[in-house]
């Protein structure tokens, strides 16, 4: 069994991922007795005033951070982003209608596959033929005024690409976005999207809660005419303010603390500044390596959240990962479907970890055959 302390480890995992130490310290302090209740958050009823306040505080912090318009609802749901892959078309794709999906990676493919069970889900742009190494240009998008919505994945966690613009499509076509791996990493114009969803376990908190931000009046107007189990109806959750059934109370509490932490740090403009600095440092280490490290994604589409690169052979990649682990740099293996190296740089990852990583990358490049201790 490993015996590392928190100070020794730099966690570059893709999710569940690093959380700010200050937040975890607050969680530790609150764990046995939250806000003078003599009970843990985990032990408090979701119908109690204490929980109501805690959830309201989390909502307020997220509203401030993201500049969420007043008529948008914030929902704390379960089932992960994968459940949203199904809930979006169930609620919003009429049985005889169509929706456009821009394919930029495996997660967007999965989202589209789910939609195909409910109506016509068509490809509204794709970079699959080039291994998803680039985000499609606006003139490569194929949207239609008949689309009930167009779905994009703003950050592609596996390949390591990211949209650096909102696609130029007419405002009358509703945009839906999976922001699981870059929500709150930079400012975003929420009003350009009718619905945004994100699993919390990368930038927002622990696994177990999924954030949904939606234009509630539009949702009501756009609701597809089909029978849906109650638990999967957005309208039910909007009306019940996420407490139709028991919400993941502890996860919501941590998301609230993380949102307050982001505000204290200077908000999303500051998160973006830090994330650019961190990613820039790692991309420079790749680009200055004389081809020893090779970035997977075209520079214009590179993600500031998940930096992906390859080494010459799988054996060299395995040696890289093993030696990195030995010096406390963990979570660097690429997604199991693609291999390679992936450095996830979510908000809680400090610049100092990137400095350690880049020093290691330099050292490994010079002495790839050295054995780890
Ligand atoms: C962009 C994106 N969408 C969806 C998912 C699936 O999320 P979940 O495991 O919460 O269902 C992930 C998971 O990593 C992701 O990165």
GROMACS .gro file of C-alpha atoms and ligand atoms in nm:
model
  389
    1UNK     CA    1   0.000   0.000   0.000
    2UNK     CA    2   0.129   0.351  -0.077
    3UNK     CA    3   0.216   0.573   0.218
    4UNK     CA    4   0.216   0.914   0.050
    5UNK     CA    5   0.112   1.229   0.226
    6UNK     CA    6  -0.101   1.488   0.047
    7UNK     CA    7   0.201   1.720   0.019
    8UNK     CA    8   0.401   1.459  -0.174
    9UNK     CA    9   0.149   1.396  -0.447
   10UNK     CA   10   0.053   1.598  -0.754
   11UNK     CA   11  -0.278   1.458  -0.876
   12UNK     CA   12  -0.324   1.512  -1.250
   13UNK     CA   13  -0.613   1.265  -1.272
   14UNK     CA   14  -0.901   1.333  -1.514
   15UNK     CA   15  -1.181   1.282  -1.265
   16UNK     CA   16  -1.270   1.240  -0.991
   17UNK     CA   17  -0.992   1.492  -0.962
   18UNK     CA   18  -0.797   1.718  -0.730
   19UNK     CA   19  -0.998   1.943  -0.500
   20UNK     CA   20  -0.864   2.258  -0.330
   21UNK     CA   21  -0.696   2.164  -0.002
   22UNK     CA   22  -0.867   2.458   0.174
   23UNK     CA   23  -1.204   2.312   0.076
   24UNK     CA   24  -1.113   1.969   0.206
   25UNK     CA   25  -0.992   2.125   0.532
   26UNK     CA   26  -1.327   2.298   0.569
   27UNK     CA   27  -1.504   1.968   0.499
   28UNK     CA   28  -1.289   1.801   0.765
   29UNK     CA   29  -1.373   2.072   1.017
   30UNK     CA   30  -1.746   2.048   0.943
   31UNK     CA   31  -1.757   1.673   0.920
   32UNK     CA   32  -1.887   1.585   1.265
   33UNK     CA   33  -2.086   1.899   1.331
   34UNK     CA   34  -2.201   2.130   1.053
   35UNK     CA   35  -2.278   2.494   1.137
   36UNK     CA   36  -2.337   2.423   1.504
   37UNK     CA   37  -2.601   2.158   1.439
   38UNK     CA   38  -2.414   1.881   1.618
   39UNK     CA   39  -2.466   1.673   1.303
   40UNK     CA   40  -2.272   1.606   0.988
   41UNK     CA   41  -2.409   1.743   0.660
   42UNK     CA   42  -2.453   1.377   0.570
   43UNK     CA   43  -2.688   1.337   0.866
   44UNK     CA   44  -2.909   1.640   0.805
   45UNK     CA   45  -3.250   1.608   0.637
   46UNK     CA   46  -3.277   1.746   0.287
   47UNK     CA   47  -3.606   1.900   0.402
   48UNK     CA   48  -3.441   2.089   0.689
   49UNK     CA   49  -3.383   2.465   0.695
   50UNK     CA   50  -3.012   2.392   0.735
   51UNK     CA   51  -2.995   2.203   0.405
   52UNK     CA   52  -3.221   2.453   0.229
   53UNK     CA   53  -2.983   2.731   0.324
   54UNK     CA   54  -2.677   2.530   0.223
   55UNK     CA   55  -2.822   2.459  -0.121
   56UNK     CA   56  -2.935   2.821  -0.163
   57UNK     CA   57  -2.581   2.936  -0.078
   58UNK     CA   58  -2.433   2.695  -0.335
   59UNK     CA   59  -2.676   2.827  -0.596
   60UNK     CA   60  -2.599   3.189  -0.516
   61UNK     CA   61  -2.225   3.129  -0.545
   62UNK     CA   62  -2.268   2.953  -0.881
   63UNK     CA   63  -2.502   3.225  -1.008
   64UNK     CA   64  -2.248   3.493  -0.919
   65UNK     CA   65  -1.952   3.301  -1.058
   66UNK     CA   66  -2.110   3.212  -1.392
   67UNK     CA   67  -2.333   3.520  -1.426
   68UNK     CA   68  -2.638   3.297  -1.462
   69UNK     CA   69  -2.946   3.494  -1.575
   70UNK     CA   70  -3.231   3.511  -1.322
   71UNK     CA   71  -3.475   3.309  -1.534
   72UNK     CA   72  -3.232   3.016  -1.555
   73UNK     CA   73  -3.269   2.735  -1.301
   74UNK     CA   74  -2.982   2.556  -1.136
   75UNK     CA   75  -3.044   2.187  -1.073
   76UNK     CA   76  -2.842   1.941  -0.868
   77UNK     CA   77  -2.920   1.600  -1.014
   78UNK     CA   78  -2.774   1.250  -1.000
   79UNK     CA   79  -2.678   0.996  -1.264
   80UNK     CA   80  -2.375   1.185  -1.397
   81UNK     CA   81  -2.338   1.347  -1.735
   82UNK     CA   82  -2.428   1.008  -1.882
   83UNK     CA   83  -2.780   1.045  -1.748
   84UNK     CA   84  -2.798   1.385  -1.914
   85UNK     CA   85  -2.710   1.219  -2.245
   86UNK     CA   86  -3.051   1.052  -2.211
   87UNK     CA   87  -3.248   1.322  -2.029
   88UNK     CA   88  -3.173   1.588  -2.289
   89UNK     CA   89  -3.333   1.403  -2.583
   90UNK     CA   90  -3.606   1.246  -2.366
   91UNK     CA   91  -3.722   1.594  -2.268
   92UNK     CA   92  -3.629   1.799  -2.570
   93UNK     CA   93  -3.624   1.587  -2.885
   94UNK     CA   94  -3.978   1.537  -3.018
   95UNK     CA   95  -4.041   1.181  -3.148
   96UNK     CA   96  -4.085   1.316  -3.501
   97UNK     CA   97  -3.819   1.587  -3.465
   98UNK     CA   98  -3.446   1.611  -3.510
   99UNK     CA   99  -3.146   1.737  -3.316
  100UNK     CA  100  -2.791   1.811  -3.429
  101UNK     CA  101  -2.484   1.674  -3.253
  102UNK     CA  102  -2.136   1.808  -3.318
  103UNK     CA  103  -1.901   1.514  -3.276
  104UNK     CA  104  -1.570   1.614  -3.120
  105UNK     CA  105  -1.484   1.302  -2.922
  106UNK     CA  106  -1.612   0.986  -2.760
  107UNK     CA  107  -1.838   1.162  -2.511
  108UNK     CA  108  -2.021   1.352  -2.782
  109UNK     CA  109  -2.060   1.025  -2.973
  110UNK     CA  110  -2.214   0.867  -2.663
  111UNK     CA  111  -2.448   1.164  -2.622
  112UNK     CA  112  -2.567   1.125  -2.981
  113UNK     CA  113  -2.611   0.749  -2.949
  114UNK     CA  114  -2.844   0.803  -2.653
  115UNK     CA  115  -3.047   1.058  -2.848
  116UNK     CA  116  -3.097   0.812  -3.133
  117UNK     CA  117  -3.327   0.614  -2.905
  118UNK     CA  118  -3.570   0.907  -2.892
  119UNK     CA  119  -3.575   1.072  -3.233
  120UNK     CA  120  -3.355   1.167  -3.523
  121UNK     CA  121  -3.014   1.264  -3.391
  122UNK     CA  122  -2.798   1.375  -3.682
  123UNK     CA  123  -2.437   1.475  -3.712
  124UNK     CA  124  -2.410   1.855  -3.723
  125UNK     CA  125  -2.032   1.853  -3.765
  126UNK     CA  126  -1.756   1.605  -3.691
  127UNK     CA  127  -1.381   1.575  -3.681
  128UNK     CA  128  -1.386   1.198  -3.637
  129UNK     CA  129  -1.206   1.143  -3.969
  130UNK     CA  130  -0.898   1.320  -3.828
  131UNK     CA  131  -0.909   1.141  -3.495
  132UNK     CA  132  -1.084   1.436  -3.330
  133UNK     CA  133  -0.760   1.632  -3.335
  134UNK     CA  134  -0.940   1.956  -3.413
  135UNK     CA  135  -1.266   2.130  -3.328
  136UNK     CA  136  -1.467   2.181  -3.650
  137UNK     CA  137  -1.468   2.533  -3.798
  138UNK     CA  138  -1.794   2.725  -3.816
  139UNK     CA  139  -1.819   2.671  -4.191
  140UNK     CA  140  -1.797   2.295  -4.134
  141UNK     CA  141  -2.105   2.292  -3.912
  142UNK     CA  142  -2.429   2.166  -4.057
  143UNK     CA  143  -2.712   2.299  -3.844
  144UNK     CA  144  -3.074   2.331  -3.945
  145UNK     CA  145  -3.356   2.557  -3.834
  146UNK     CA  146  -3.549   2.232  -3.785
  147UNK     CA  147  -3.310   2.116  -3.513
  148UNK     CA  148  -3.484   2.101  -3.176
  149UNK     CA  149  -3.135   2.179  -3.041
  150UNK     CA  150  -2.770   2.150  -3.132
  151UNK     CA  151  -2.547   1.972  -2.882
  152UNK     CA  152  -2.176   2.039  -2.829
  153UNK     CA  153  -1.916   1.909  -2.584
  154UNK     CA  154  -1.713   2.214  -2.486
  155UNK     CA  155  -1.411   2.019  -2.365
  156UNK     CA  156  -1.316   1.674  -2.488
  157UNK     CA  157  -1.164   1.509  -2.186
  158UNK     CA  158  -1.022   1.206  -2.365
  159UNK     CA  159  -0.855   1.350  -2.675
  160UNK     CA  160  -0.773   1.682  -2.508
  161UNK     CA  161  -0.946   1.939  -2.729
  162UNK     CA  162  -1.165   2.236  -2.639
  163UNK     CA  163  -1.399   2.481  -2.808
  164UNK     CA  164  -1.250   2.828  -2.781
  165UNK     CA  165  -1.562   2.998  -2.913
  166UNK     CA  166  -1.936   2.952  -2.906
  167UNK     CA  167  -2.028   2.810  -3.248
  168UNK     CA  168  -2.177   3.063  -3.486
  169UNK     CA  169  -2.526   2.929  -3.526
  170UNK     CA  170  -2.850   3.128  -3.539
  171UNK     CA  171  -2.974   3.217  -3.193
  172UNK     CA  172  -3.311   3.065  -3.277
  173UNK     CA  173  -3.149   2.719  -3.267
  174UNK     CA  174  -3.112   2.624  -2.900
  175UNK     CA  175  -2.762   2.525  -2.796
  176UNK     CA  176  -2.711   2.250  -2.540
  177UNK     CA  177  -2.364   2.189  -2.396
  178UNK     CA  178  -2.190   1.917  -2.203
  179UNK     CA  179  -1.941   2.119  -1.999
  180UNK     CA  180  -1.841   1.834  -1.768
  181UNK     CA  181  -1.470   1.890  -1.799
  182UNK     CA  182  -1.439   2.266  -1.834
  183UNK     CA  183  -1.725   2.422  -1.642
  184UNK     CA  184  -1.601   2.715  -1.433
  185UNK     CA  185  -1.257   2.698  -1.592
  186UNK     CA  186  -1.322   3.029  -1.771
  187UNK     CA  187  -1.598   3.286  -1.805
  188UNK     CA  188  -1.888   3.175  -2.023
  189UNK     CA  189  -2.191   3.356  -2.165
  190UNK     CA  190  -2.456   3.129  -2.016
  191UNK     CA  191  -2.731   3.309  -2.207
  192UNK     CA  192  -2.596   3.159  -2.535
  193UNK     CA  193  -2.700   2.814  -2.409
  194UNK     CA  194  -3.047   2.693  -2.326
  195UNK     CA  195  -2.912   2.408  -2.122
  196UNK     CA  196  -2.569   2.329  -1.980
  197UNK     CA  197  -2.483   2.014  -1.787
  198UNK     CA  198  -2.172   1.898  -1.607
  199UNK     CA  199  -2.078   1.613  -1.378
  200UNK     CA  200  -1.918   1.774  -1.073
  201UNK     CA  201  -1.619   1.549  -1.036
  202UNK     CA  202  -1.365   1.753  -1.233
  203UNK     CA  203  -1.392   2.123  -1.159
  204UNK     CA  204  -1.678   2.145  -0.912
  205UNK     CA  205  -1.659   1.886  -0.638
  206UNK     CA  206  -1.698   1.516  -0.569
  207UNK     CA  207  -1.868   1.262  -0.793
  208UNK     CA  208  -2.235   1.207  -0.729
  209UNK     CA  209  -2.392   1.536  -0.831
  210UNK     CA  210  -2.454   1.672  -1.179
  211UNK     CA  211  -2.507   2.041  -1.230
  212UNK     CA  212  -2.773   2.143  -1.483
  213UNK     CA  213  -2.820   2.509  -1.572
  214UNK     CA  214  -3.125   2.567  -1.786
  215UNK     CA  215  -3.351   2.833  -1.928
  216UNK     CA  216  -3.657   2.717  -1.737
  217UNK     CA  217  -3.930   2.899  -1.937
  218UNK     CA  218  -3.777   2.766  -2.260
  219UNK     CA  219  -3.764   2.413  -2.118
  220UNK     CA  220  -4.133   2.427  -2.050
  221UNK     CA  221  -4.211   2.553  -2.402
  222UNK     CA  222  -3.975   2.306  -2.568
  223UNK     CA  223  -4.081   1.994  -2.374
  224UNK     CA  224  -4.114   1.701  -2.614
  225UNK     CA  225  -4.456   1.546  -2.621
  226UNK     CA  226  -4.384   1.201  -2.477
  227UNK     CA  227  -4.436   1.006  -2.157
  228UNK     CA  228  -4.125   1.023  -1.940
  229UNK     CA  229  -4.073   0.869  -1.596
  230UNK     CA  230  -4.119   1.146  -1.339
  231UNK     CA  231  -3.760   1.133  -1.216
  232UNK     CA  232  -3.627   1.214  -1.564
  233UNK     CA  233  -3.844   1.523  -1.623
  234UNK     CA  234  -3.655   1.850  -1.601
  235UNK     CA  235  -3.978   2.034  -1.522
  236UNK     CA  236  -4.028   1.825  -1.208
  237UNK     CA  237  -3.682   1.910  -1.078
  238UNK     CA  238  -3.718   2.278  -1.163
  239UNK     CA  239  -4.047   2.295  -0.976
  240UNK     CA  240  -3.915   2.105  -0.675
  241UNK     CA  241  -3.588   2.302  -0.673
  242UNK     CA  242  -3.383   1.982  -0.693
  243UNK     CA  243  -3.557   1.823  -0.396
  244UNK     CA  244  -3.823   1.617  -0.576
  245UNK     CA  245  -3.639   1.327  -0.416
  246UNK     CA  246  -3.335   1.315  -0.190
  247UNK     CA  247  -3.055   1.509  -0.359
  248UNK     CA  248  -2.688   1.414  -0.308
  249UNK     CA  249  -2.668   1.649  -0.011
  250UNK     CA  250  -2.303   1.602   0.081
  251UNK     CA  251  -2.186   1.651  -0.278
  252UNK     CA  252  -2.399   1.966  -0.312
  253UNK     CA  253  -2.240   2.098   0.007
  254UNK     CA  254  -1.888   2.045  -0.133
  255UNK     CA  255  -1.984   2.204  -0.467
  256UNK     CA  256  -2.100   2.508  -0.269
  257UNK     CA  257  -1.764   2.528  -0.090
  258UNK     CA  258  -1.573   2.492  -0.418
  259UNK     CA  259  -1.783   2.767  -0.579
  260UNK     CA  260  -1.717   2.995  -0.281
  261UNK     CA  261  -1.346   2.909  -0.307
  262UNK     CA  262  -1.344   3.011  -0.675
  263UNK     CA  263  -1.511   3.341  -0.590
  264UNK     CA  264  -1.252   3.407  -0.320
  265UNK     CA  265  -0.972   3.337  -0.565
  266UNK     CA  266  -1.104   3.605  -0.801
  267UNK     CA  267  -1.376   3.428  -0.999
  268UNK     CA  268  -1.369   3.275  -1.344
  269UNK     CA  269  -1.146   3.538  -1.508
  270UNK     CA  270  -0.879   3.444  -1.255
  271UNK     CA  271  -0.945   3.070  -1.305
  272UNK     CA  272  -0.895   3.123  -1.679
  273UNK     CA  273  -0.572   3.319  -1.625
  274UNK     CA  274  -0.431   3.042  -1.405
  275UNK     CA  275  -0.547   2.763  -1.634
  276UNK     CA  276  -0.389   2.929  -1.936
  277UNK     CA  277  -0.061   2.972  -1.750
  278UNK     CA  278  -0.059   2.608  -1.636
  279UNK     CA  279  -0.153   2.464  -1.974
  280UNK     CA  280   0.086   2.700  -2.153
  281UNK     CA  281   0.372   2.570  -1.942
  282UNK     CA  282   0.299   2.205  -2.022
  283UNK     CA  283   0.239   2.270  -2.394
  284UNK     CA  284   0.571   2.455  -2.407
  285UNK     CA  285   0.744   2.154  -2.252
  286UNK     CA  286   0.591   1.942  -2.531
  287UNK     CA  287   0.670   2.185  -2.813
  288UNK     CA  288   1.028   2.243  -2.697
  289UNK     CA  289   1.110   1.873  -2.672
  290UNK     CA  290   1.238   1.829  -3.029
  291UNK     CA  291   0.962   1.579  -3.098
  292UNK     CA  292   1.034   1.362  -2.793
  293UNK     CA  293   0.684   1.447  -2.672
  294UNK     CA  294   0.422   1.483  -2.940
  295UNK     CA  295   0.097   1.671  -2.874
  296UNK     CA  296  -0.217   1.487  -2.988
  297UNK     CA  297  -0.433   1.789  -3.075
  298UNK     CA  298  -0.383   2.071  -3.328
  299UNK     CA  299  -0.256   2.380  -3.143
  300UNK     CA  300  -0.566   2.591  -3.218
  301UNK     CA  301  -0.795   2.334  -3.053
  302UNK     CA  302  -0.580   2.246  -2.753
  303UNK     CA  303  -0.755   2.214  -2.420
  304UNK     CA  304  -0.646   2.405  -2.112
  305UNK     CA  305  -0.797   2.130  -1.899
  306UNK     CA  306  -0.663   1.804  -2.044
  307UNK     CA  307  -0.323   1.816  -2.212
  308UNK     CA  308  -0.255   1.501  -2.414
  309UNK     CA  309   0.067   1.382  -2.570
  310UNK     CA  310   0.247   1.070  -2.686
  311UNK     CA  311   0.596   0.934  -2.663
  312UNK     CA  312   0.760   0.729  -2.937
  313UNK     CA  313   0.658   0.384  -2.812
  314UNK     CA  314   0.412   0.235  -2.563
  315UNK     CA  315   0.713   0.103  -2.369
  316UNK     CA  316   0.853   0.454  -2.333
  317UNK     CA  317   0.511   0.580  -2.222
  318UNK     CA  318   0.494   0.305  -1.961
  319UNK     CA  319   0.840   0.400  -1.833
  320UNK     CA  320   0.736   0.768  -1.824
  321UNK     CA  321   0.428   0.686  -1.617
  322UNK     CA  322   0.618   0.460  -1.381
  323UNK     CA  323   0.896   0.709  -1.315
  324UNK     CA  324   0.646   0.992  -1.278
  325UNK     CA  325   0.450   0.792  -1.022
  326UNK     CA  326   0.768   0.721  -0.828
  327UNK     CA  327   0.820   1.095  -0.778
  328UNK     CA  328   0.459   1.165  -0.683
  329UNK     CA  329   0.322   1.273  -1.022
  330UNK     CA  330   0.007   1.063  -1.048
  331UNK     CA  331  -0.302   1.025  -1.267
  332UNK     CA  332  -0.109   1.084  -1.590
  333UNK     CA  333  -0.214   0.778  -1.791
  334UNK     CA  334  -0.429   0.860  -2.094
  335UNK     CA  335  -0.786   0.733  -2.109
  336UNK     CA  336  -0.793   0.355  -2.139
  337UNK     CA  337  -0.947   0.382  -2.487
  338UNK     CA  338  -0.656   0.581  -2.634
  339UNK     CA  339  -0.349   0.537  -2.413
  340UNK     CA  340  -0.071   0.796  -2.417
  341UNK     CA  341  -0.029   1.062  -2.151
  342UNK     CA  342  -0.298   1.298  -2.026
  343UNK     CA  343  -0.232   1.583  -1.784
  344UNK     CA  344  -0.553   1.714  -1.632
  345UNK     CA  345  -0.517   2.069  -1.506
  346UNK     CA  346  -0.848   2.146  -1.341
  347UNK     CA  347  -0.889   2.457  -1.126
  348UNK     CA  348  -0.755   2.297  -0.808
  349UNK     CA  349  -0.424   2.200  -0.970
  350UNK     CA  350  -0.164   2.462  -0.871
  351UNK     CA  351   0.103   2.604  -1.101
  352UNK     CA  352   0.369   2.454  -0.873
  353UNK     CA  353   0.257   2.103  -0.975
  354UNK     CA  354   0.303   2.197  -1.341
  355UNK     CA  355   0.653   2.321  -1.263
  356UNK     CA  356   0.732   1.987  -1.101
  357UNK     CA  357   0.586   1.802  -1.397
  358UNK     CA  358   0.776   2.007  -1.653
  359UNK     CA  359   1.104   1.958  -1.465
  360UNK     CA  360   1.031   1.585  -1.467
  361UNK     CA  361   0.949   1.588  -1.839
  362UNK     CA  362   1.278   1.759  -1.909
  363UNK     CA  363   1.468   1.513  -1.694
  364UNK     CA  364   1.296   1.212  -1.852
  365UNK     CA  365   1.367   1.340  -2.202
  366UNK     CA  366   1.738   1.367  -2.124
  367UNK     CA  367   1.762   1.030  -1.948
  368UNK     CA  368   1.477   0.809  -2.073
  369UNK     CA  369   1.667   0.491  -1.982
  370UNK     CA  370   1.733   0.578  -1.619
  371UNK     CA  371   1.567   0.337  -1.380
  372UNK     CA  372   1.319   0.462  -1.123
  373UNK     CA  373   1.420   0.416  -0.759
  374LIG     C1  374  -1.705   1.554  -2.133
  374LIG     C2  375  -1.764   1.440  -2.055
  374LIG     N1  376  -1.892   1.407  -2.070
  374LIG     C3  377  -1.948   1.305  -2.003
  374LIG     C4  378  -1.875   1.228  -1.916
  374LIG     C5  379  -1.942   1.116  -1.843
  374LIG     O1  380  -1.962   1.158  -1.713
  374LIG     P1  381  -2.026   1.067  -1.599
  374LIG     O2  382  -1.926   0.965  -1.564
  374LIG     O3  383  -2.049   1.169  -1.490
  374LIG     O4  384  -2.151   1.010  -1.651
  374LIG     C6  385  -1.741   1.258  -1.895
  374LIG     C7  386  -1.660   1.179  -1.801
  374LIG     O5  387  -1.544   1.193  -1.786
  374LIG     C8  388  -1.684   1.366  -1.967
  374LIG     O6  389  -1.555   1.398  -1.951
   0.00000   0.00000   0.00000
